[in-house]
Short mmCIF file of C-alpha atoms and ligand atoms in Angstrom, two decimals:
data_model
loop_
_atom_site.label_atom_id
_atom_site.label_comp_id
_atom_site.label_asym_id
_atom_site.label_seq_id
_atom_site.Cartn_x
_atom_site.Cartn_y
_atom_site.Cartn_z
CA UNK G 1 75.21 -140.26 -89.58
CA UNK G 2 72.68 -139.26 -92.23
CA UNK G 3 72.23 -135.59 -92.86
CA UNK G 4 69.06 -134.75 -94.79
CA UNK G 5 70.25 -132.23 -97.33
CA UNK G 6 66.69 -131.91 -98.64
CA UNK G 7 65.97 -129.57 -95.71
CA UNK G 8 66.05 -125.92 -96.67
CA UNK G 9 65.10 -123.54 -93.85
CA UNK G 10 64.80 -120.72 -96.38
CA UNK G 11 61.80 -122.51 -97.97
CA UNK G 12 59.51 -121.26 -95.17
CA UNK G 13 60.75 -117.70 -95.57
CA UNK G 14 59.74 -117.22 -99.19
CA UNK G 15 56.68 -115.05 -98.60
CA UNK G 16 55.25 -112.76 -95.95
CA UNK G 17 52.15 -114.99 -95.70
CA UNK G 18 54.25 -118.05 -95.01
CA UNK G 19 56.55 -116.27 -92.60
CA UNK G 20 53.54 -115.08 -90.66
CA UNK G 21 51.99 -118.57 -90.75
CA UNK G 22 54.97 -120.22 -89.06
CA UNK G 23 55.75 -117.52 -86.52
CA UNK G 24 56.55 -118.87 -83.07
CA UNK G 25 55.81 -115.72 -81.12
CA UNK G 26 52.50 -113.89 -81.38
CA UNK G 27 51.94 -110.98 -79.12
CA UNK G 28 48.89 -109.15 -77.86
CA UNK G 29 48.34 -105.75 -76.32
CA UNK G 30 46.48 -107.59 -73.53
CA UNK G 31 49.94 -108.42 -72.17
CA UNK G 32 51.20 -104.84 -72.07
CA UNK G 33 51.37 -102.63 -68.99
CA UNK G 34 52.18 -98.92 -69.21
CA UNK G 35 54.03 -97.30 -66.26
CA UNK G 36 53.47 -93.62 -65.53
CA UNK G 37 54.16 -90.94 -62.93
CA UNK G 38 51.51 -88.95 -61.15
CA UNK G 39 52.34 -85.78 -59.27
CA UNK G 40 50.64 -83.24 -56.97
CA UNK G 41 49.20 -79.99 -58.31
CA UNK G 42 46.89 -79.16 -61.18
CA UNK G 43 47.44 -78.64 -64.88
CA UNK G 44 50.76 -80.46 -64.77
CA UNK G 45 52.09 -82.33 -67.79
CA UNK G 46 55.80 -81.98 -67.37
CA UNK G 47 58.19 -83.77 -69.69
CA UNK G 48 60.88 -85.82 -67.97
CA UNK G 49 64.20 -84.54 -69.37
CA UNK G 50 65.94 -87.93 -69.38
CA UNK G 51 62.85 -89.69 -70.79
CA UNK G 52 61.63 -87.64 -73.76
CA UNK G 53 57.98 -88.39 -74.49
CA UNK G 54 57.25 -89.39 -70.87
CA UNK G 55 55.63 -86.98 -68.43
CA UNK G 56 54.76 -86.28 -64.83
CA UNK G 57 51.00 -85.89 -64.75
CA UNK G 58 48.75 -84.21 -62.24
CA UNK G 59 45.52 -86.10 -61.58
CA UNK G 60 43.34 -83.59 -63.48
CA UNK G 61 45.42 -84.03 -66.66
CA UNK G 62 45.25 -87.86 -66.58
CA UNK G 63 42.28 -88.05 -69.00
CA UNK G 64 44.60 -86.96 -71.82
CA UNK G 65 46.95 -89.86 -71.08
CA UNK G 66 44.24 -92.43 -70.45
CA UNK G 67 42.35 -91.53 -73.63
CA UNK G 68 45.50 -91.97 -75.66
CA UNK G 69 46.27 -95.29 -74.00
CA UNK G 70 42.72 -96.47 -74.53
CA UNK G 71 42.87 -95.59 -78.23
CA UNK G 72 46.14 -97.45 -78.66
CA UNK G 73 44.64 -100.54 -77.02
CA UNK G 74 46.57 -100.51 -73.73
CA UNK G 75 44.23 -101.17 -70.81
CA UNK G 76 46.64 -101.74 -67.92
CA UNK G 77 48.81 -99.26 -66.07
CA UNK G 78 51.45 -99.30 -63.35
CA UNK G 79 51.19 -96.18 -61.21
CA UNK G 80 54.10 -94.35 -59.54
CA UNK G 81 53.55 -91.41 -57.21
CA UNK G 82 55.64 -88.29 -56.76
CA UNK G 83 54.56 -86.65 -53.50
CA UNK G 84 55.06 -83.04 -52.45
CA UNK G 85 56.54 -83.88 -49.09
CA UNK G 86 58.96 -86.52 -47.93
CA UNK G 87 59.96 -87.66 -44.46
CA UNK G 88 62.16 -90.20 -42.70
CA UNK G 89 59.66 -93.02 -42.78
CA UNK G 90 57.91 -92.24 -46.09
CA UNK G 91 54.54 -91.69 -44.45
CA UNK G 92 53.12 -90.17 -47.65
CA UNK G 93 53.14 -93.67 -49.13
CA UNK G 94 50.20 -94.91 -47.05
CA UNK G 95 48.34 -91.61 -46.64
CA UNK G 96 44.74 -92.10 -47.75
CA UNK G 97 45.01 -88.74 -49.50
CA UNK G 98 48.43 -89.53 -50.91
CA UNK G 99 49.13 -89.00 -54.57
CA UNK G 100 48.72 -92.60 -55.72
CA UNK G 101 45.55 -92.97 -53.67
CA UNK G 102 44.08 -89.82 -55.26
CA UNK G 103 45.01 -91.02 -58.75
CA UNK G 104 43.39 -94.41 -58.07
CA UNK G 105 40.16 -92.87 -56.84
CA UNK G 106 40.03 -90.65 -59.92
CA UNK G 107 40.74 -93.43 -62.42
CA UNK G 108 38.33 -95.83 -60.73
CA UNK G 109 35.61 -93.19 -60.89
CA UNK G 110 36.06 -91.83 -64.43
CA UNK G 111 38.04 -94.52 -66.24
CA UNK G 112 36.99 -97.65 -64.44
CA UNK G 113 37.86 -100.01 -67.29
CA UNK G 114 41.56 -99.37 -66.73
CA UNK G 115 43.33 -102.08 -64.78
CA UNK G 116 45.40 -100.32 -62.13
CA UNK G 117 48.54 -101.87 -60.71
CA UNK G 118 50.46 -99.85 -58.15
CA UNK G 119 54.17 -99.84 -57.42
CA UNK G 120 54.48 -100.30 -53.67
CA UNK G 121 57.69 -98.74 -52.39
CA UNK G 122 58.94 -96.04 -50.07
CA UNK G 123 61.80 -94.50 -52.05
CA UNK G 124 59.68 -91.76 -53.63
CA UNK G 125 58.40 -90.83 -50.14
CA UNK G 126 61.48 -91.01 -47.92
CA UNK G 127 63.71 -87.98 -47.46
CA UNK G 128 66.76 -90.29 -47.72
CA UNK G 129 65.48 -91.95 -50.90
CA UNK G 130 65.90 -95.54 -49.70
CA UNK G 131 63.21 -98.16 -50.23
CA UNK G 132 62.70 -98.88 -46.51
CA UNK G 133 63.09 -97.62 -42.96
CA UNK G 134 66.62 -96.82 -41.80
CA UNK G 135 68.38 -98.04 -38.68
CA UNK G 136 71.46 -95.85 -38.77
CA UNK G 137 72.63 -96.18 -42.35
CA UNK G 138 71.23 -99.66 -42.85
CA UNK G 139 67.83 -100.31 -44.37
CA UNK G 140 66.08 -102.31 -41.67
CA UNK G 141 64.27 -105.22 -43.26
CA UNK G 142 61.64 -106.07 -40.68
CA UNK G 143 60.75 -102.50 -39.74
CA UNK G 144 60.26 -101.79 -43.45
CA UNK G 145 57.86 -104.72 -43.90
CA UNK G 146 55.27 -103.13 -41.68
CA UNK G 147 55.06 -99.86 -43.62
CA UNK G 148 55.32 -101.54 -47.01
CA UNK G 149 52.33 -103.72 -46.13
CA UNK G 150 50.43 -100.68 -44.87
CA UNK G 151 51.13 -98.95 -48.18
CA UNK G 152 49.85 -101.93 -50.17
CA UNK G 153 46.70 -102.03 -48.06
CA UNK G 154 46.07 -98.32 -48.54
CA UNK G 155 46.41 -98.76 -52.33
CA UNK G 156 43.89 -101.59 -52.24
CA UNK G 157 41.52 -99.46 -50.18
CA UNK G 158 41.82 -96.65 -52.74
CA UNK G 159 40.90 -99.02 -55.57
CA UNK G 160 44.09 -100.69 -56.84
CA UNK G 161 43.38 -103.86 -58.83
CA UNK G 162 46.83 -105.32 -58.13
CA UNK G 163 49.82 -104.33 -56.01
CA UNK G 164 53.48 -104.67 -56.95
CA UNK G 165 55.98 -104.39 -54.09
CA UNK G 166 59.36 -103.29 -55.51
CA UNK G 167 61.47 -102.79 -52.39
CA UNK G 168 63.28 -106.17 -52.39
CA UNK G 169 63.00 -106.64 -48.61
CA UNK G 170 62.97 -110.26 -47.46
CA UNK G 171 59.56 -111.61 -46.58
CA UNK G 172 57.57 -108.73 -48.07
CA UNK G 173 55.24 -110.86 -50.15
CA UNK G 174 54.11 -112.84 -47.13
CA UNK G 175 53.73 -109.66 -45.11
CA UNK G 176 51.68 -107.91 -47.81
CA UNK G 177 49.56 -111.01 -48.52
CA UNK G 178 48.77 -111.45 -44.82
CA UNK G 179 47.67 -107.86 -44.31
CA UNK G 180 45.57 -107.79 -47.49
CA UNK G 181 43.90 -111.08 -46.55
CA UNK G 182 43.00 -109.97 -43.07
CA UNK G 183 41.41 -106.84 -44.57
CA UNK G 184 38.97 -108.38 -47.07
CA UNK G 185 41.37 -108.11 -50.04
CA UNK G 186 41.88 -111.82 -50.68
CA UNK G 187 41.33 -111.32 -54.42
CA UNK G 188 43.85 -108.54 -54.96
CA UNK G 189 46.81 -110.19 -56.72
CA UNK G 190 50.43 -109.43 -55.87
CA UNK G 191 52.97 -108.97 -58.63
CA UNK G 192 56.33 -109.46 -56.95
CA UNK G 193 59.42 -107.67 -58.19
CA UNK G 194 61.17 -110.98 -57.53
CA UNK G 195 64.44 -110.62 -59.35
CA UNK G 196 65.06 -106.91 -59.24
CA UNK G 197 68.68 -106.09 -59.87
CA UNK G 198 70.62 -103.11 -58.61
CA UNK G 199 70.96 -101.47 -62.00
CA UNK G 200 72.22 -98.36 -63.76
CA UNK G 201 69.27 -98.80 -66.10
CA UNK G 202 67.05 -97.12 -63.45
CA UNK G 203 68.90 -93.80 -63.76
CA UNK G 204 66.27 -91.91 -65.78
CA UNK G 205 63.48 -93.21 -63.51
CA UNK G 206 65.18 -91.77 -60.46
CA UNK G 207 65.24 -88.36 -62.17
CA UNK G 208 61.60 -88.79 -63.07
CA UNK G 209 60.50 -89.86 -59.60
CA UNK G 210 63.07 -87.85 -57.66
CA UNK G 211 63.94 -91.06 -55.82
CA UNK G 212 67.72 -91.40 -55.98
CA UNK G 213 69.16 -92.44 -52.60
CA UNK G 214 70.68 -89.47 -50.75
CA UNK G 215 73.62 -91.63 -49.65
CA UNK G 216 74.96 -95.03 -50.60
CA UNK G 217 73.16 -97.25 -53.08
CA UNK G 218 70.56 -100.02 -53.15
CA UNK G 219 73.03 -102.91 -53.23
CA UNK G 220 72.13 -104.20 -49.76
CA UNK G 221 68.63 -105.02 -50.96
CA UNK G 222 68.53 -105.15 -54.78
CA UNK G 223 70.34 -108.02 -56.50
CA UNK G 224 73.92 -108.14 -57.76
CA UNK G 225 73.92 -108.36 -61.57
CA UNK G 226 76.64 -111.00 -61.52
CA UNK G 227 74.09 -113.51 -60.23
CA UNK G 228 71.49 -115.64 -61.97
CA UNK G 229 70.84 -118.58 -59.62
CA UNK G 230 70.07 -116.13 -56.85
CA UNK G 231 67.18 -114.90 -59.00
CA UNK G 232 65.67 -118.38 -58.85
CA UNK G 233 66.07 -118.40 -55.08
CA UNK G 234 64.33 -115.01 -54.82
CA UNK G 235 61.58 -116.23 -57.13
CA UNK G 236 61.15 -119.40 -55.08
CA UNK G 237 60.67 -117.41 -51.88
CA UNK G 238 58.13 -115.10 -53.53
CA UNK G 239 56.36 -118.12 -55.01
CA UNK G 240 56.12 -119.79 -51.60
CA UNK G 241 55.11 -116.55 -49.90
CA UNK G 242 52.11 -116.28 -52.20
CA UNK G 243 53.08 -114.04 -55.11
CA UNK G 244 50.63 -114.36 -58.00
CA UNK G 245 53.00 -113.04 -60.67
CA UNK G 246 56.80 -113.08 -60.62
CA UNK G 247 58.76 -110.26 -62.20
CA UNK G 248 62.23 -109.91 -63.63
CA UNK G 249 63.71 -106.43 -63.95
CA UNK G 250 65.39 -104.85 -65.96
CA UNK G 251 64.40 -106.40 -69.28
CA UNK G 252 66.70 -106.61 -72.28
CA UNK G 253 69.97 -107.33 -70.53
CA UNK G 254 68.29 -109.90 -68.28
CA UNK G 255 66.52 -112.21 -70.72
CA UNK G 256 68.57 -115.19 -69.52
CA UNK G 257 67.14 -114.64 -66.05
CA UNK G 258 63.63 -114.29 -67.46
CA UNK G 259 63.97 -117.52 -69.38
CA UNK G 260 65.12 -119.54 -66.40
CA UNK G 261 62.46 -118.08 -64.08
CA UNK G 262 59.82 -118.86 -66.71
CA UNK G 263 60.96 -122.45 -67.12
CA UNK G 264 61.22 -123.13 -63.37
CA UNK G 265 57.94 -121.71 -62.07
CA UNK G 266 54.30 -122.30 -62.89
CA UNK G 267 53.14 -118.73 -62.39
CA UNK G 268 52.92 -115.90 -64.94
CA UNK G 269 56.18 -114.03 -65.33
CA UNK G 270 56.37 -110.31 -66.02
CA UNK G 271 59.33 -108.47 -67.49
CA UNK G 272 59.94 -104.79 -66.75
CA UNK G 273 61.73 -102.99 -69.56
CA UNK G 274 62.93 -100.05 -67.51
CA UNK G 275 63.57 -96.35 -67.98
CA UNK G 276 67.18 -96.70 -69.14
CA UNK G 277 66.13 -99.06 -71.91
CA UNK G 278 63.54 -96.56 -73.09
CA UNK G 279 65.97 -93.64 -72.93
CA UNK G 280 68.73 -95.48 -74.81
CA UNK G 281 66.41 -96.20 -77.72
CA UNK G 282 65.10 -92.62 -77.71
CA UNK G 283 68.61 -91.19 -77.66
CA UNK G 284 69.88 -93.49 -80.40
CA UNK G 285 66.88 -92.71 -82.56
CA UNK G 286 67.20 -88.97 -82.04
CA UNK G 287 70.80 -89.13 -83.16
CA UNK G 288 69.64 -90.98 -86.25
CA UNK G 289 71.69 -94.07 -85.42
CA UNK G 290 68.76 -96.49 -85.20
CA UNK G 291 65.16 -96.64 -86.35
CA UNK G 292 62.99 -96.19 -83.26
CA UNK G 293 59.87 -97.99 -84.52
CA UNK G 294 61.79 -101.00 -85.82
CA UNK G 295 63.86 -101.33 -82.65
CA UNK G 296 60.82 -100.99 -80.40
CA UNK G 297 58.95 -103.70 -82.32
CA UNK G 298 61.88 -106.06 -82.45
CA UNK G 299 62.89 -105.72 -78.80
CA UNK G 300 59.27 -106.18 -77.68
CA UNK G 301 58.91 -109.40 -79.65
CA UNK G 302 62.27 -110.64 -78.35
CA UNK G 303 61.21 -110.06 -74.76
CA UNK G 304 58.07 -112.13 -75.31
CA UNK G 305 60.04 -114.77 -77.22
CA UNK G 306 62.32 -115.14 -74.19
CA UNK G 307 59.28 -116.01 -72.07
CA UNK G 308 57.55 -112.89 -70.81
CA UNK G 309 53.83 -113.34 -70.16
CA UNK G 310 53.49 -109.66 -69.32
CA UNK G 311 55.64 -106.77 -70.54
CA UNK G 312 55.82 -103.55 -68.57
CA UNK G 313 57.17 -100.81 -70.84
CA UNK G 314 57.06 -97.06 -71.46
CA UNK G 315 56.67 -97.99 -75.13
CA UNK G 316 53.39 -99.87 -74.50
CA UNK G 317 51.19 -97.59 -76.68
CA UNK G 318 53.67 -97.70 -79.59
CA UNK G 319 53.89 -101.49 -79.32
CA UNK G 320 50.10 -101.79 -79.18
CA UNK G 321 49.86 -99.71 -82.36
CA UNK G 322 52.41 -101.93 -84.11
CA UNK G 323 50.42 -105.01 -83.10
CA UNK G 324 47.20 -103.45 -84.38
CA UNK G 325 48.81 -102.62 -87.72
CA UNK G 326 50.12 -106.18 -88.03
CA UNK G 327 53.72 -105.02 -88.11
CA UNK G 328 54.76 -107.37 -85.29
C1 PBG K 401 61.17 -98.12 -56.93
C2 PBG K 401 61.29 -98.48 -58.36
C3 PBG K 401 62.32 -98.21 -59.25
C4 PBG K 401 61.90 -98.65 -60.49
C5 PBG K 401 60.65 -99.21 -60.32
N1 PBG K 401 60.30 -99.11 -58.99
C6 PBG K 401 63.59 -97.51 -59.05
C7 PBG K 401 64.64 -98.07 -58.18
O1 PBG K 401 64.53 -99.18 -57.64
O2 PBG K 401 65.61 -97.33 -57.97
C8 PBG K 401 62.67 -98.53 -61.76
C9 PBG K 401 61.82 -98.36 -62.98
C10 PBG K 401 62.51 -97.84 -64.18
O3 PBG K 401 63.72 -97.58 -64.19
O4 PBG K 401 61.80 -97.68 -65.17
N2 PBG K 401 61.75 -99.02 -56.06
ZN1 ZN K 402 62.01 -98.16 -53.98
#
């Protein structure tokens, strides 16, 4: 065997210009989506204790957020609603005057250039905090499909550009697609939370959205983190059911899953870097153990390198600024 000792990988690392020339991963703020929480009331900009730097916003205060996002170069958002009232079946989720619907109407009127994706789920709206309708203590799959689809339709009617069902019920993509199609919304894409794991990384989000389950956990519908092949099976079903974009969630600890979903399917793949990932970096940085900016830039690039076409992250504006400055 001949080994070519003339090769020196360090040769291409000798200057910044050269390193930039041969980079394999180039990222754009076009691929970033910023998730945020909108709440009832007026004048509300309430910091989320477990997510410093993230807020619950009332609709009237949204201009402050949207202006900042616009300046940073982030043009896409993922909207979560925190309603005033909850009930057994989560009826606030598909109320035409519900919180997400009001936020959509406002953004589409005053900030129409923003691309609005909505999280479609019941857990913020149900008194028990589960993502579907209960039969006894069990989350009933097929009963849930009906209300989840109704919620997606009501978001589309209020102006959503894309819907993202996150409940992990079986058959939801087909159910949502069918209802949208029979109501003139054939061109509203569906981003499927395809491989959504039951994860401790969602802890801060549940504080933020007040959506922790009142009993039990989400393990009968969200995926077991021991499994990777199952993610491909979930993605296959969503693909066949008509999802436009497949998502893997959480992000950093699940890059193997992202990579295999990306290599197996011919649709764009989104990665959701979730609340716990954000809060860990914040906490580490506040303690002075890590450099926040460097870690945010590096982890973002790594998530794209692993195959993300779209990155959903609470750090979207910071990442966009790093891209603009040419840091990453
Ligand atoms: C609702 C939903 C959750 C997240 C997104 N949509 C929480 C959950 O499933 O418990 C998590 C997002 C995050 O942690 O940033 N189903
Ligand atoms: Zn949910």
